[in-house]
Coordinates of C-alpha atoms and ligand atoms in Angstrom, one line a residue:
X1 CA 4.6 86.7 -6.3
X2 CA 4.7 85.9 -9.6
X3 CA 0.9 83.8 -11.1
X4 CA 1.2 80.0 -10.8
X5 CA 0.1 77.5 -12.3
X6 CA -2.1 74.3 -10.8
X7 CA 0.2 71.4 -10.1
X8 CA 0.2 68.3 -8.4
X9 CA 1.4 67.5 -5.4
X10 CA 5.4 67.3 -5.9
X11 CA 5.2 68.4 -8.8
X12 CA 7.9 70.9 -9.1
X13 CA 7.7 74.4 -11.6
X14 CA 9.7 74.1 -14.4
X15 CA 13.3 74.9 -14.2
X16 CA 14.8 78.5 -12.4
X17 CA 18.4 79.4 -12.6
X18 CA 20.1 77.1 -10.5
X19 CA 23.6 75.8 -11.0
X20 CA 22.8 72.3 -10.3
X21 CA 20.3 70.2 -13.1
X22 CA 17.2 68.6 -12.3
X23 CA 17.0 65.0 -11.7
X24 CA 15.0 62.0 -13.0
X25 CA 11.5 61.7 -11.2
X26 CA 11.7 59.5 -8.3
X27 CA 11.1 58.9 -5.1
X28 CA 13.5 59.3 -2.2
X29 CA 13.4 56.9 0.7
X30 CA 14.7 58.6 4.3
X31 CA 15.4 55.8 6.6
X32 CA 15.7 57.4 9.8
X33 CA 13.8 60.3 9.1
X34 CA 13.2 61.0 12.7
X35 CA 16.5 60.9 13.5
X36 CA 19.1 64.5 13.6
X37 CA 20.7 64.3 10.2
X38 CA 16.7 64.4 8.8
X39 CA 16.1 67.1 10.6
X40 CA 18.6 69.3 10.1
X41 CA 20.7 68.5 7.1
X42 CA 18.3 65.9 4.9
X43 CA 15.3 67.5 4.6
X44 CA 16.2 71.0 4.5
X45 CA 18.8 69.9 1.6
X46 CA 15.7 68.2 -0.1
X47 CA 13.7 71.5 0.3
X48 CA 16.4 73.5 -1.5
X49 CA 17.1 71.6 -3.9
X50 CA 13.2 71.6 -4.8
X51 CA 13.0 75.2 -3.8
X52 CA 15.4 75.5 -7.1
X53 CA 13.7 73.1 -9.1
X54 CA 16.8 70.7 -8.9
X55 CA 15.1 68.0 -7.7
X56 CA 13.2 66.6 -10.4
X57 CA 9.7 67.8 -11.9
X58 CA 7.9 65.5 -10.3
X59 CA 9.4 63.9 -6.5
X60 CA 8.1 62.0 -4.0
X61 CA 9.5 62.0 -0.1
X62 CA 9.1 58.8 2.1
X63 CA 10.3 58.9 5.2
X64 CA 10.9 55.9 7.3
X65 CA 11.5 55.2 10.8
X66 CA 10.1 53.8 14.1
X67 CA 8.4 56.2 15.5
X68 CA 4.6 55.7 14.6
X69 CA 3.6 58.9 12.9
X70 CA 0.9 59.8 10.5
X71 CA 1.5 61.7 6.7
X72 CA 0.6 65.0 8.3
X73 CA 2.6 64.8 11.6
X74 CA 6.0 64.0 9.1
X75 CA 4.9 67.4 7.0
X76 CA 4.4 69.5 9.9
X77 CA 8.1 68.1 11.2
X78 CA 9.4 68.8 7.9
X79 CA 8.3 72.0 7.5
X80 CA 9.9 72.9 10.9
X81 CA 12.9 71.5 10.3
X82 CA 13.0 73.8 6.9
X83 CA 12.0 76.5 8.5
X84 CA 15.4 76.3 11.1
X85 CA 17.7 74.7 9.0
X86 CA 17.0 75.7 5.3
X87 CA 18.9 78.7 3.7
X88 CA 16.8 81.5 4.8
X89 CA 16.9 82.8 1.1
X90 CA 14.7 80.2 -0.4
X91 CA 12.0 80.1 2.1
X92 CA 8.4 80.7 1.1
X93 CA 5.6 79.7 2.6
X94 CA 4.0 78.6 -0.8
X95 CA 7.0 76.6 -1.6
X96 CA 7.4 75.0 1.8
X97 CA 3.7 73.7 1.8
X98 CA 4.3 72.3 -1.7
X99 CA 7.0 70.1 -0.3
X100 CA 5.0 69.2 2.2
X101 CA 2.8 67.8 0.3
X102 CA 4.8 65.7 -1.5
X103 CA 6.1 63.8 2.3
X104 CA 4.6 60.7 2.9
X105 CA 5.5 58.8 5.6
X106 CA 5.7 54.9 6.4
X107 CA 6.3 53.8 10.2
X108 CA 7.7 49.8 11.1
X109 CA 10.7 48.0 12.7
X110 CA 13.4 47.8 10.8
X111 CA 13.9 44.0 11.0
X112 CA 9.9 43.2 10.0
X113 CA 9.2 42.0 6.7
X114 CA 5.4 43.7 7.1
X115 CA 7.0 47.0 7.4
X116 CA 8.8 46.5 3.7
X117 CA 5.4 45.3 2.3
X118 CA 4.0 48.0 3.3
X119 CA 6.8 50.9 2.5
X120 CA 6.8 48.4 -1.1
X121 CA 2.9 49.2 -2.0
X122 CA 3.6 53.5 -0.8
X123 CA 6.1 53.3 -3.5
X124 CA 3.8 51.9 -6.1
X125 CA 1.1 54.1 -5.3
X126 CA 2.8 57.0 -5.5
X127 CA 4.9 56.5 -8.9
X128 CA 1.6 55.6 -9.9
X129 CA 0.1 58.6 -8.6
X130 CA 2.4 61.2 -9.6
X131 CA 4.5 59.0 -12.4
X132 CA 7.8 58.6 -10.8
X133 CA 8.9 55.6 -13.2
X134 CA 9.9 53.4 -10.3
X135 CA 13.0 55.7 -9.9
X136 CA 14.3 55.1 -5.8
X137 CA 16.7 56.3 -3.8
X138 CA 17.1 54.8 -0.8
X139 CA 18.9 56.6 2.1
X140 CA 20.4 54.9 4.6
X141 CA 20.3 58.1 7.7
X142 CA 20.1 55.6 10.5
X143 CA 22.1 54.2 13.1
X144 CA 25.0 52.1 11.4
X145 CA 24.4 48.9 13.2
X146 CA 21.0 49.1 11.5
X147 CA 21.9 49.2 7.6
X148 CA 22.8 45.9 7.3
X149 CA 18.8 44.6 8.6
X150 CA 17.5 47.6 6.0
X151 CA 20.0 46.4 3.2
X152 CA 18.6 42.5 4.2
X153 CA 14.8 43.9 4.2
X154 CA 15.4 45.5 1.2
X155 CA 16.6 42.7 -1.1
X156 CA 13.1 40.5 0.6
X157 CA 10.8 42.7 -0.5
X158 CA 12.2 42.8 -3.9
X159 CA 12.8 46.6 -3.8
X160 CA 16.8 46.8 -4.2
X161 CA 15.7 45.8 -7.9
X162 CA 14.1 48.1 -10.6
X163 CA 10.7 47.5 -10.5
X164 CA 10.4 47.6 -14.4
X165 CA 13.8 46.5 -15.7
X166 CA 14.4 50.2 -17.2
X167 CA 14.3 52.5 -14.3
X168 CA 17.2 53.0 -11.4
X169 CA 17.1 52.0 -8.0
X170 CA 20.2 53.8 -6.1
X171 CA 21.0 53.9 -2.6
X172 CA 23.2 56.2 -0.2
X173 CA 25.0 55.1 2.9
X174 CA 26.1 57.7 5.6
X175 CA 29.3 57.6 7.7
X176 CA 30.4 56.1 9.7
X177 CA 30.9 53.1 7.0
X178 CA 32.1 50.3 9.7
X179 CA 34.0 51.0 12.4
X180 CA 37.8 49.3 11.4
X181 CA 38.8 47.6 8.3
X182 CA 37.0 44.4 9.0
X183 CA 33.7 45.8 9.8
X184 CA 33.8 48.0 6.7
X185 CA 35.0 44.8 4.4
X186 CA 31.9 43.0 6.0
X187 CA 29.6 45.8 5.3
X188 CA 30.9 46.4 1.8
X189 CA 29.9 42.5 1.7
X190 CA 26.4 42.9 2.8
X191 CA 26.1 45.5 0.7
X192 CA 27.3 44.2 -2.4
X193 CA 25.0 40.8 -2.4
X194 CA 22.4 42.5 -3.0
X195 CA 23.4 45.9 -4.9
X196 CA 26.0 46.7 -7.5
X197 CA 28.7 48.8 -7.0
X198 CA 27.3 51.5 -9.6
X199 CA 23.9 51.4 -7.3
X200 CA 26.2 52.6 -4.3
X201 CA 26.7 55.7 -2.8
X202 CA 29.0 56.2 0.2
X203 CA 28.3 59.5 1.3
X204 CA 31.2 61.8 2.6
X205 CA 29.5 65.1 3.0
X206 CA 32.8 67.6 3.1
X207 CA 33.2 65.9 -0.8
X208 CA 29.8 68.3 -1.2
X209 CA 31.3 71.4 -0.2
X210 CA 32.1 73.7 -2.8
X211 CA 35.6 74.5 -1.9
X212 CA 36.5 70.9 -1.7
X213 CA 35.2 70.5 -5.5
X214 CA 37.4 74.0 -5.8
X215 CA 40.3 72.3 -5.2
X216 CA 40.3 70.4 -8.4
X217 CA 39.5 72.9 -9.8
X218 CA 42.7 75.0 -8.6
X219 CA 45.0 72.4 -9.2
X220 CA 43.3 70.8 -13.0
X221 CA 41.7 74.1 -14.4
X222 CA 44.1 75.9 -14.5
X223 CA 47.7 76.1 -15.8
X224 CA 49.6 77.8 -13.3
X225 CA 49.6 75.6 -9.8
X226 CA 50.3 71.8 -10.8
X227 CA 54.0 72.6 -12.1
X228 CA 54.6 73.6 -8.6
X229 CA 52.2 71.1 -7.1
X230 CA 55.6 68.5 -6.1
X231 CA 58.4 68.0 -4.2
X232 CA 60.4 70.2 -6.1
X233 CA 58.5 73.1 -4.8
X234 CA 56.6 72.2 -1.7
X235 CA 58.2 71.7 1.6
X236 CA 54.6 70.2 3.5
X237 CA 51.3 70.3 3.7
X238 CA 48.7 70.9 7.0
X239 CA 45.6 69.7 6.9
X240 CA 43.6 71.5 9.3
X241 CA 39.3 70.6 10.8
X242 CA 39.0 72.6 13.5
X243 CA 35.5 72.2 15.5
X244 CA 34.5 74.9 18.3
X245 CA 31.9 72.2 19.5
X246 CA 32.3 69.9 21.7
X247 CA 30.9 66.4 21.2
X248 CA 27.4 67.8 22.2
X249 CA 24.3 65.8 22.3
X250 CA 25.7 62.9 20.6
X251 CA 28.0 61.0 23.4
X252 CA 26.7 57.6 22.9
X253 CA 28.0 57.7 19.1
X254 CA 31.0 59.3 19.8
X255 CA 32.3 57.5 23.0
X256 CA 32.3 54.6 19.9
X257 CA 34.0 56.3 17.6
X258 CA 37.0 59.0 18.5
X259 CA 38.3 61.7 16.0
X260 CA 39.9 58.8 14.9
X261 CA 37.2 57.3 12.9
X262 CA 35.2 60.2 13.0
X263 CA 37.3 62.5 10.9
X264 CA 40.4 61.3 9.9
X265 CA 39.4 57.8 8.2
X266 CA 36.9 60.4 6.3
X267 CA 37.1 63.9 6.0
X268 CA 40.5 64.5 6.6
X269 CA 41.6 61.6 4.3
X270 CA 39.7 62.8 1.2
X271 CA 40.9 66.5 1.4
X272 CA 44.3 64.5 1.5
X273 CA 43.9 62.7 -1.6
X274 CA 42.7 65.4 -3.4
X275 CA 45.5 67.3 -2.7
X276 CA 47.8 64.7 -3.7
X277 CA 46.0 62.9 -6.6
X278 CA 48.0 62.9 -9.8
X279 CA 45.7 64.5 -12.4
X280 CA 42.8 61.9 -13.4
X281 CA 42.0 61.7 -17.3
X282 CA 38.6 62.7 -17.3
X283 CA 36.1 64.5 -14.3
X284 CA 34.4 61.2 -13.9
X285 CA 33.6 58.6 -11.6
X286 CA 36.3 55.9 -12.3
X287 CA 38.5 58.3 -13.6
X288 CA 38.8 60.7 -10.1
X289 CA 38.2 57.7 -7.9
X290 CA 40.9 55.4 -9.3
X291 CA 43.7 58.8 -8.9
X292 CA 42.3 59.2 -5.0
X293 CA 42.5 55.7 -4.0
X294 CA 46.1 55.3 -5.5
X295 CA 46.9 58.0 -3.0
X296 CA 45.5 56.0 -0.1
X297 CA 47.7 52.9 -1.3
X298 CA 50.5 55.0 -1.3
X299 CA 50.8 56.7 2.2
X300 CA 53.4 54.9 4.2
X301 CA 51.3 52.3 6.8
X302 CA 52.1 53.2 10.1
X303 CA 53.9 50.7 12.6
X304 CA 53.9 51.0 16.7
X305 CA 57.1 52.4 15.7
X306 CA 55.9 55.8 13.5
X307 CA 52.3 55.7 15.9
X308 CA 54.4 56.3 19.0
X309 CA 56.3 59.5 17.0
X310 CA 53.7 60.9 14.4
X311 CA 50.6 60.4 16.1
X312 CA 48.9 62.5 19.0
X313 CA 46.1 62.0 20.8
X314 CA 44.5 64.4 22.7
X315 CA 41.2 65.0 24.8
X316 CA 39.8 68.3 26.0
X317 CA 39.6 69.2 29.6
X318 CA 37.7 71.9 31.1
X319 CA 38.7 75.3 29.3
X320 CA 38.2 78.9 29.3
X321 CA 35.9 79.4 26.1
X322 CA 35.9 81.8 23.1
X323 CA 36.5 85.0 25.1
X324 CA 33.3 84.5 27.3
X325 CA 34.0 84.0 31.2
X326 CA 32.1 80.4 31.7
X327 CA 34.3 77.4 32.0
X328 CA 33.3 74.8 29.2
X329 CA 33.0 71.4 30.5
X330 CA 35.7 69.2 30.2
X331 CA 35.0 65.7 27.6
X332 CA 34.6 63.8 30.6
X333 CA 32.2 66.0 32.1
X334 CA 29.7 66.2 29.0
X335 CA 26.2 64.2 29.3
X336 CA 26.8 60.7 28.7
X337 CA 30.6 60.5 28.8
X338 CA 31.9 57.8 30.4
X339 CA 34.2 59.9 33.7
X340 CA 37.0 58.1 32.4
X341 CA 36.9 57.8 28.9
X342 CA 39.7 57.2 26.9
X343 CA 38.1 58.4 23.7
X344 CA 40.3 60.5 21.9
X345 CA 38.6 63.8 20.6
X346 CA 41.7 65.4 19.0
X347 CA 44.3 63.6 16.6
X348 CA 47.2 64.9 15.0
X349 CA 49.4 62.5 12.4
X350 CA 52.2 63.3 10.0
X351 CA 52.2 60.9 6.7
X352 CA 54.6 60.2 4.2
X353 CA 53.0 59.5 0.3
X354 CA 55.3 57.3 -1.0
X355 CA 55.4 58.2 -4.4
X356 CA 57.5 60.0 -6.8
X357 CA 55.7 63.1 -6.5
X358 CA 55.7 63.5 -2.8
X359 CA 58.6 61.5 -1.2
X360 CA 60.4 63.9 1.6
X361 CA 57.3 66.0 1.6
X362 CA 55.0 65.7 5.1
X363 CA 51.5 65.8 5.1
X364 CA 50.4 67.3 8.6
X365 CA 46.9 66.3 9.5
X366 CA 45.1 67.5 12.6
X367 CA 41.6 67.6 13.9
X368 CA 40.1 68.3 17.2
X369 CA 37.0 69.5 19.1
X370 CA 36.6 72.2 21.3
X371 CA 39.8 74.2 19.9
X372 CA 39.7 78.0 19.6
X373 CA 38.3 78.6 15.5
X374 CA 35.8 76.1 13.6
X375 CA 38.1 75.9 10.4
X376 CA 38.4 73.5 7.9
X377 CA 41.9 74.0 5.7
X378 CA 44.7 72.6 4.0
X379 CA 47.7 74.9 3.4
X380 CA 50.6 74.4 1.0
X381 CA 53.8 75.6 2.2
X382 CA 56.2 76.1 -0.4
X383 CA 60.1 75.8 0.0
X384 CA 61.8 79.4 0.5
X385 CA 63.8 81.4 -2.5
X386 CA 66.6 79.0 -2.8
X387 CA 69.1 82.3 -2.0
X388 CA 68.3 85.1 0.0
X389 CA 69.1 88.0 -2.2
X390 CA 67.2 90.1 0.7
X391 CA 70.0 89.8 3.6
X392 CA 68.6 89.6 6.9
X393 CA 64.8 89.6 6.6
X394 CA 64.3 85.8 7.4
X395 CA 62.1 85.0 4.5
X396 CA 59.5 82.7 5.3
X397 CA 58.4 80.5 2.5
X398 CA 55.2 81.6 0.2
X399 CA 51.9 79.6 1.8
X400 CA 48.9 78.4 -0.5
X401 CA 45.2 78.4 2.1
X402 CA 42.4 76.8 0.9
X403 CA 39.7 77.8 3.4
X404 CA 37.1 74.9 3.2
X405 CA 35.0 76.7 5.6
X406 CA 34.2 79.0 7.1
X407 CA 35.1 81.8 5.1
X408 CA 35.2 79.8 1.7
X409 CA 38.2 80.9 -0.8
X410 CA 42.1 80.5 -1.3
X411 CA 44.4 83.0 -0.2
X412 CA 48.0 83.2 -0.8
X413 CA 50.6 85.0 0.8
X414 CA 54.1 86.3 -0.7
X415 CA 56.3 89.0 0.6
X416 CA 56.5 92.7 -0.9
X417 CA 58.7 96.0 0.2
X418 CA 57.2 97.9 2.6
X419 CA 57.2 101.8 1.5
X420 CA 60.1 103.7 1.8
X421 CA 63.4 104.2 1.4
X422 CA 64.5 100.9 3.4
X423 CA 64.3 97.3 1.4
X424 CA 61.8 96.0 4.4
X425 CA 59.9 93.2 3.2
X426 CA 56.0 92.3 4.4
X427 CA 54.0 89.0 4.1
X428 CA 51.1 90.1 2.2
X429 CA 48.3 88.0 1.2
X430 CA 46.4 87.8 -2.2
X431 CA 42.3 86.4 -1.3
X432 CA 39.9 85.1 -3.3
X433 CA 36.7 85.0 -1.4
X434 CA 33.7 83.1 -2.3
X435 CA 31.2 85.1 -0.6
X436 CA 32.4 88.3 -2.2
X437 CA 32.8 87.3 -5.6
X438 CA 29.7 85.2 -6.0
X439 CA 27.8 86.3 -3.2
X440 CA 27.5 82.8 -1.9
X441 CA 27.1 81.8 1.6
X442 CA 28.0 77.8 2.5
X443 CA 25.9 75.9 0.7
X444 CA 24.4 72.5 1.6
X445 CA 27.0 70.1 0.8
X446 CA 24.0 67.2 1.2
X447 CA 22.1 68.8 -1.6
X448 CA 24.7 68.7 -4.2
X449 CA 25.7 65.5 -2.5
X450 CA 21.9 64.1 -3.4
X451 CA 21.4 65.6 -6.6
X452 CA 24.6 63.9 -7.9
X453 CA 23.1 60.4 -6.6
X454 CA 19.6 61.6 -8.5
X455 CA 22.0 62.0 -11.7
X456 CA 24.2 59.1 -11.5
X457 CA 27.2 60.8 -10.9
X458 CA 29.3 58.9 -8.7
X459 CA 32.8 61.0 -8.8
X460 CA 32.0 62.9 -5.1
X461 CA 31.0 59.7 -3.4
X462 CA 33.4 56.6 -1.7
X463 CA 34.0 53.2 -3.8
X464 CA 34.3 50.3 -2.0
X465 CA 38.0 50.1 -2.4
X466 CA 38.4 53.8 -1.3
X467 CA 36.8 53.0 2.3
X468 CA 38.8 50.0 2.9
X469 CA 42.3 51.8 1.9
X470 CA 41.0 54.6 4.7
X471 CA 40.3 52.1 7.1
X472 CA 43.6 50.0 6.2
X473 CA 45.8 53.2 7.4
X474 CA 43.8 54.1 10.4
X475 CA 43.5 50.5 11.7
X476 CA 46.5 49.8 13.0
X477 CA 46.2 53.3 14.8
X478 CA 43.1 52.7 16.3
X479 CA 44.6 48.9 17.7
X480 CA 47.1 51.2 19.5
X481 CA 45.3 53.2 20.6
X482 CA 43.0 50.3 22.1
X483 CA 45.6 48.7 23.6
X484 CA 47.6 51.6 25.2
X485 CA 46.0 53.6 27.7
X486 CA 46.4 57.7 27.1
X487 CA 46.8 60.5 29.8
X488 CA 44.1 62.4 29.7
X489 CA 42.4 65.6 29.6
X490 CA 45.6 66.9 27.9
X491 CA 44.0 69.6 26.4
X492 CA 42.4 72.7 27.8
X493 CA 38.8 73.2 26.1
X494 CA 39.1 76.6 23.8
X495 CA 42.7 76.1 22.9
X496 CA 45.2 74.3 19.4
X497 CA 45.2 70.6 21.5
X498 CA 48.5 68.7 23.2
X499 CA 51.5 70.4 23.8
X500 CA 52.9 67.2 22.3
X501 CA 51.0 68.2 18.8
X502 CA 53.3 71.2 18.5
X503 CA 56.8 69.3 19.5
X504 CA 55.4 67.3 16.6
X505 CA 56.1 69.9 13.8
X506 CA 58.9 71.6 15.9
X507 CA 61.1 68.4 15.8
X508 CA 60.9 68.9 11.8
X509 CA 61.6 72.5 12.3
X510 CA 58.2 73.7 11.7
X511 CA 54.9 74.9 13.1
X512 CA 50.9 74.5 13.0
X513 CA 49.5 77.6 11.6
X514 CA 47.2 79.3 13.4
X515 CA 44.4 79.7 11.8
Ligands
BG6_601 C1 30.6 64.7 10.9 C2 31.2 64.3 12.2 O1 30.8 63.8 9.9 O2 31.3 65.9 10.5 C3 31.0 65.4 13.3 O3 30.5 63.1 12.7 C4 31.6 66.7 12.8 O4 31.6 65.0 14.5 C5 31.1 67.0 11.4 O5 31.2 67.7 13.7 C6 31.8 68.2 10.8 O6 31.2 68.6 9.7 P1 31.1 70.1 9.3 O7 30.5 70.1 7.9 O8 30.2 70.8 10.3 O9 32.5 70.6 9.3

């Protein structure tokens, strides 16, 4: 190990080669930071982004939560957590008790004035101490029904407000942001009396991964994809996020929610309006944001009428597993599932953009849990040669993959002659791999995700208007699904979802890949 030298508590080493920049000194605020996303994805995002010197030279933790819980007992939980959940390639001990020692942890109700005071004078003490300029970020990693009473307690004790006039107060808001359209306007309400827009962050963590980011990349960086990227050219879309889990520990949540709200009003929407967003004029905020919502706006709203045809529900039953012999509980079965819920833990849709670009052209969206891969994926299938020069060899059209995860890259596949003398044509693929070509593993979506908040930049995270298009389209799916009871199991655990899924492509004469 290379000679050190003396620093103060959170104070990180000047910068190593990283690819992300360091931020402003501050202090971050975890509300929450007993809860499961601290554990495993907050905190061992904060560690590697300081672990990499991206954090800022000088940082201060607070975590904040019910549970009564002294400085030291939150460090020693924090190190554990880092030591599961960080990337095993930027553990070191000396590193790990570093950022230890820059936790600091406040404990109170979150609807007691008292407990604000007191998180309030932590916050001057320790910019004082380790000359944070009263930078904050506030994170909101609690229970939703909660962030309205923070957002309240907040504005009281004076702290949604720069504390000097000259220094930035900022604060992120997890999913899920309201439950329907009304919930989320409200929220966006309570949200916006007492911070501006520009202090927001609506967190959508899949906007953090790096093949997500990739994809405008693909389409604006280079020269060769966007003439193609149309109607002309592309005959539909599938949008694929796949889960092998099942709804695990976390019943109570999603018994509330559904795949619904979980994942389509979110993840599966952005990757849709990336891949149909007309080129924005600049990589910024208002620029990329404005482009994504129009998308939103323009996907035909769905009636009972286009529910009952292009949308299917599903929920798993019991199943075989991934090759093992043990029979995975059906949804119904799993701890603290009601035994006849109607939650829906599989959706498939088909959307129409209507806009000049994609008119005629389908956007297939799916997403379930407990189906046979975890991928994440959208794949561009192109129309076929418009004649078949090659007689009898059924030429499929050529497919664009963007693997979002796992195995992070885009492949794409064309057809070549086999060897010999016959003209027998192949599918081949062309890859582009992430891991082999950069050596990169996945990469904590949350710590880019953070380190864009600590730097201003707005461009991966939700606007107000961009939650409450999402919400518009899904709304009227989630009424009907409210008011018209499914069948269900109607899935077997371990396998692609519904039956009435597939009939959903093959009445358009096409299929889901399987990935
Ligand atoms: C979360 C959902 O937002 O995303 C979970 O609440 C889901 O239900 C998860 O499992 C998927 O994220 P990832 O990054 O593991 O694909």
């Amino acid at each position: 190990m290379t000679p050190r030298k003396h620093r103060e508590p959170g104070d990180a080493e000047p910068a190593k080669k990283s690819s992300i920049t360091a931020a402003d000194p501050c202090t971050i605020v975890i509300f929450g930071a007993s809860g499961d996303l601290s554990r495993r994805k907050l905190v061992p995002a904060l560690y590697g982004l300081a672990a990499q010197n991206c954090l800022a030279r000088r940082f201060a933790i607070i975590g904040f939560a019910r549970t009564p819980m002294s400085d030291e007992a939150f460090q020693a939980s924090a190190v554990d957590s880092v030591k599961k959940f960080a990337d095993a390639s930027t553990l070191r001990d000396e590193e790990c008790k570093e950022f230890a020692n820059a936790l600091a942890y406040v404990a109170g109700e979150y609807h007691r004035p008292e407990a604000f005071e007191k998180l309030k004078s932590r916050l001057e003490e320790l910019d004082r101490a380790h000359k944070l300029e009263g930078n904050r970020l506030f994170y909101l990693a609690t229970p939703p029904e909660v962030y309205p009473v923070i957002i309240d307690q907040l504005d009281k004790a004076g702290l949604a407000k720069s504390p000097n006039g000259k220094s930035w107060v900022r604060i992120i808001i997890e999913k899920p942001y309201g439950r329907d359209l009304d919930s989320a306007k409200k929220l966006n309400q309570t949200v916006l009396n007492v911070f501006s827009e520009k202090q927001v962050y609506r967190i959508d963590h899949y906007l953090g991964k790096d093949t997500v980011q990739n994809l405008m990349v693909l389409r604006f960086g280079n020269g060769i994809f966007e003439p193609l990227w149309n109607r002309n050219f592309v005959d539909h879309v599938q949008i694929t996020a796949a889960e092998t889990l099942g709804v695990e520990q976390r019943a109570a949540f999603y018994e509330t929610a559904g795949a619904t709200r979980d994942m389509i009003q979110s993840h599966v929407l952005q990757l849709t309006s990336l891949v149909a967003m007309e080129p924005p004029a600049a990589f910024d905020a208002t620029a990329v944001r404005n482009e994504k919502i129009k998308v939103l706006q323009s996907i035909r709203p769905f009636t009972e009428e286009s529910i009952r045809t292009d949308v299917v529900r599903g929920q798993y039953g019991p199943g075989g597993g991934r090759g093992d012999s043990s029979l995975l509980n059906g949804y119904r079965k799993e701890p603290g599932v009601a035994k006849d819920s109607s939650t829906e833990t599989y959706v498939a849709a088909r959307l129409q953009i209507d806009n000049w670009r994609w008119a005629g052209v389908p956007f297939y969206l799916r997403t379930g849990k407990r189906l046979p891969s975890r991928v994440s994926e959208i794949a561009i299938h192109f129309r076929s040669a418009p004649h078949m020069v090659f007689r009898g060899q059924g030429l499929a059209g050529n497919t664009l993959v963007l693997n979002v995860q796992p195995d992070e890259g885009i492949s794409i596949s064309f057809h070549a002659k086999l060897p010999g003398q016959e003209m027998k044509l192949k599918p081949v693929a062309m890859d582009f791999s992430y891991q082999k070509e950069f050596g990169a593993g996945e990469r904590s979506a949350y710590a880019t995700l953070i380190n864009d908040c600590m730097r201003g930049d707005a461009t991966l995270f939700d606007r107000a208007d961009g939650v409450e298009s999402a919400w518009a389209l899904v709304n009227p799916i989630l009424d009907w699904f409210e008011s018209h009871k499914p069948k269900f199991p109607n899935y077997a655990a371990g396998t692609w979802g519904p039956e009435e899924a597939d009939k959903l492509l093959e009445r358009d004469g096409r299929h889901w890949r399987k990935p």
